[in-house]
Structure formats: C-alpha cells, structure tokens
mmCIF file of C-alpha atoms in Angstrom:
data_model
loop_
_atom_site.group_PDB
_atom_site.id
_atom_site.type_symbol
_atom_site.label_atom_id
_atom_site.label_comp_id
_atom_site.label_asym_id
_atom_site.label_seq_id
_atom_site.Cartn_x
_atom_site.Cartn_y
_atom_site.Cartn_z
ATOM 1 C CA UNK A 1 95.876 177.627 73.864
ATOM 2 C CA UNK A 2 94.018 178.325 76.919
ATOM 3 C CA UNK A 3 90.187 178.806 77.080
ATOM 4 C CA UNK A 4 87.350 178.742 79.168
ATOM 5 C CA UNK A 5 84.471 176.020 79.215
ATOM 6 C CA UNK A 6 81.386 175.972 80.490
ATOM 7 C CA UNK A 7 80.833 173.209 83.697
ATOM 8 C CA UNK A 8 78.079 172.688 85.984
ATOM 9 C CA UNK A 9 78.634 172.753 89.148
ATOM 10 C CA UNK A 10 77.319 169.732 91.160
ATOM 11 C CA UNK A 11 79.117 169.221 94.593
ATOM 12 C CA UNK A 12 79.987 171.908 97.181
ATOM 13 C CA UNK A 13 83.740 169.684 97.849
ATOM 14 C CA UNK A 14 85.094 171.877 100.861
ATOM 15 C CA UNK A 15 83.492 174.920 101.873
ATOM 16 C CA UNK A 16 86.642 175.938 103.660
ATOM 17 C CA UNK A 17 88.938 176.271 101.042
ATOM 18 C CA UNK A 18 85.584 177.256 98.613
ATOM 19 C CA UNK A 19 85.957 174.567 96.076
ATOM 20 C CA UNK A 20 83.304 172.612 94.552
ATOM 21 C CA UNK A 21 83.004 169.349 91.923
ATOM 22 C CA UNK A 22 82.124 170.489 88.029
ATOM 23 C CA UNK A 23 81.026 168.480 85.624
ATOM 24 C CA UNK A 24 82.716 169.650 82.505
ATOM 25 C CA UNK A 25 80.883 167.474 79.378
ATOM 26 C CA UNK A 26 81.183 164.504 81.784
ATOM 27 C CA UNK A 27 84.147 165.002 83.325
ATOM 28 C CA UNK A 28 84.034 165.571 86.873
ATOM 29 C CA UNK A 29 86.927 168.479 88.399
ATOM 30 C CA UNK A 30 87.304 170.059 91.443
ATOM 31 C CA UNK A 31 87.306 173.529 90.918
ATOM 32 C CA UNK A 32 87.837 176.758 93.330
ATOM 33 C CA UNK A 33 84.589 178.717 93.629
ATOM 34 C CA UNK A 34 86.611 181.973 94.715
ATOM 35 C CA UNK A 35 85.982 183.904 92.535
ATOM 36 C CA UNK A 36 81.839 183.256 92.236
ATOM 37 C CA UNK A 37 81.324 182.801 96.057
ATOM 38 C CA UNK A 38 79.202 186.156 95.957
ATOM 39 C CA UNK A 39 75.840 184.158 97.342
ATOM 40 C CA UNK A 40 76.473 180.969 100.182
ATOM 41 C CA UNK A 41 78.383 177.959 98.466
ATOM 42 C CA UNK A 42 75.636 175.714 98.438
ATOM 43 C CA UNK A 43 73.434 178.005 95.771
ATOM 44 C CA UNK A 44 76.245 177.835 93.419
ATOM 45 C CA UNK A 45 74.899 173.786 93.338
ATOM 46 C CA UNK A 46 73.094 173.276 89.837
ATOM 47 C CA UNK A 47 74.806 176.457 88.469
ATOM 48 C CA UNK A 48 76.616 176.778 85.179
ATOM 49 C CA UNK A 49 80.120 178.248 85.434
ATOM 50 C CA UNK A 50 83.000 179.367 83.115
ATOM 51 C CA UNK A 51 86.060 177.353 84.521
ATOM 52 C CA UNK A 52 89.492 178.416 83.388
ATOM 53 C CA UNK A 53 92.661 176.649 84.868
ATOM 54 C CA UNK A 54 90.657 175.548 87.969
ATOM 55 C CA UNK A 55 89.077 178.506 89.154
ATOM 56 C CA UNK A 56 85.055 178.808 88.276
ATOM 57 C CA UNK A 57 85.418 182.559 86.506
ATOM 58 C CA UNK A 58 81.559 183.736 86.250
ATOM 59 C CA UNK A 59 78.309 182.041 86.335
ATOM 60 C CA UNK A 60 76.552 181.804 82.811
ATOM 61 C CA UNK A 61 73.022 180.646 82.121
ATOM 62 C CA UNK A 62 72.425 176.955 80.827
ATOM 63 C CA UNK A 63 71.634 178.593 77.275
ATOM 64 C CA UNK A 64 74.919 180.099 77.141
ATOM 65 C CA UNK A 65 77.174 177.150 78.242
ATOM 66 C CA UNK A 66 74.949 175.005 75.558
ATOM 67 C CA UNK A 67 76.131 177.302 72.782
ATOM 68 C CA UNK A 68 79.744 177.633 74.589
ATOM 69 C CA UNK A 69 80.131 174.170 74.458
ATOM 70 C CA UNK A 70 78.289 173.358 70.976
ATOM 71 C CA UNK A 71 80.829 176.252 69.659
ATOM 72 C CA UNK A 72 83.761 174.925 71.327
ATOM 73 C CA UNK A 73 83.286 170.891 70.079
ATOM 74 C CA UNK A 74 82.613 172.902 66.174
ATOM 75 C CA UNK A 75 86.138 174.225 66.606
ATOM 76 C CA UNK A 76 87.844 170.413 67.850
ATOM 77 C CA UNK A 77 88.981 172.713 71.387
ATOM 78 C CA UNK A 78 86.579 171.704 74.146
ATOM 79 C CA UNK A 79 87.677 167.617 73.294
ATOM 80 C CA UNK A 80 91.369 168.349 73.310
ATOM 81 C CA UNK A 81 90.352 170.254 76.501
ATOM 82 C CA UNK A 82 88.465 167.416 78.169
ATOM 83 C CA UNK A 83 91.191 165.203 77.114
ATOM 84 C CA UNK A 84 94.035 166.906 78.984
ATOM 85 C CA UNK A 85 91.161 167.377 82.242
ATOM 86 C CA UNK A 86 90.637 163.686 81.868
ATOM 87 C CA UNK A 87 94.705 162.514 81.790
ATOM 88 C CA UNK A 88 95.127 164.647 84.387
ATOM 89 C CA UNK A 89 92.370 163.167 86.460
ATOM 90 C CA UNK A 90 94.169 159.433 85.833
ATOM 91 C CA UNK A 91 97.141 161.180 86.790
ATOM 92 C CA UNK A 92 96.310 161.994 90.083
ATOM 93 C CA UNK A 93 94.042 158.485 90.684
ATOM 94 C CA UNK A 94 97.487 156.675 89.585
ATOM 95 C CA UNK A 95 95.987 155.635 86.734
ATOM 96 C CA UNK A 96 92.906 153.955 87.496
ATOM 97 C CA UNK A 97 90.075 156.114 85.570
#
C-alpha cells in the first residue's frame, strides 16, 4: 500500500534540483521540494510536509503531522513504512547504517 507521512523538513540538500533532507520519525530522506517550492527553499526549513514516494506533497501544521503520525503507528503502517525508508537508506550507504 502506498501512503503519505508526515516529515519535517530540516536541510535545504540542493537548491538546484529543489530537494531538501526530512526527517520522517527519525529517519532522515532526501526528498524533492517541487511540488511545495511556492515561498524560497530555505523557509520550507522547520516545516512539516506530507512526503509520498519522495516528493514533499503539501505542507501540514505540526498538529496535523502529530495526529498523522500517532494515526498511522495505531494502524502498524507508518513502521512498516519507516522500515522500507530505512533498508533503503542501508541500501544506498552499502550497508553501513
């Protein structure tokens, strides 16, 4: 199944390309800011986001991502979902996470 889940975002990564560095419930992603980059990159720093297959989808208020992610970990799908982001992170570091 494929959801969305609330991150924060905490790193403007490369302004270029418009991605930044979420923290999703500890795990840290790069995500593309494309689709929120309606105000300069760097104000998007400290914002929650909705993050769906990479891409940061809207930017949410820290209330709702609490209850997103509160709802989410109820239902068992935001730690199967920060499972898979964290394999695929040791993927891509060969391992070493």
């Amino acid at each position: 199944m494929c959801l969305g889940i609330p991150g924060q975002i905490t790193a403007i990564t490369d302004a270029a390309r418009q991605m930044g560095l979420a923290d999703v419930s500890g795990v840290k992603r790069e995500v593309s800011l494309a689709c929120v980059a309606d105000r300069p990159l760097e104000d998007l720093v400290g914002e929650w986001v909705l993050i769906h297959v990479g891409f940061a989808m809207a930017v949410i208020d820290a209330d709702e991502a609490a209850r997103t992610l509160e709802a989410l970990r109820a239902l068992g799908e935001a730690q199967e979902a920060l499972d898979q982001m964290a394999e695929g992170d040791r993927a891509l570091a060969g391992g070493q996470a």
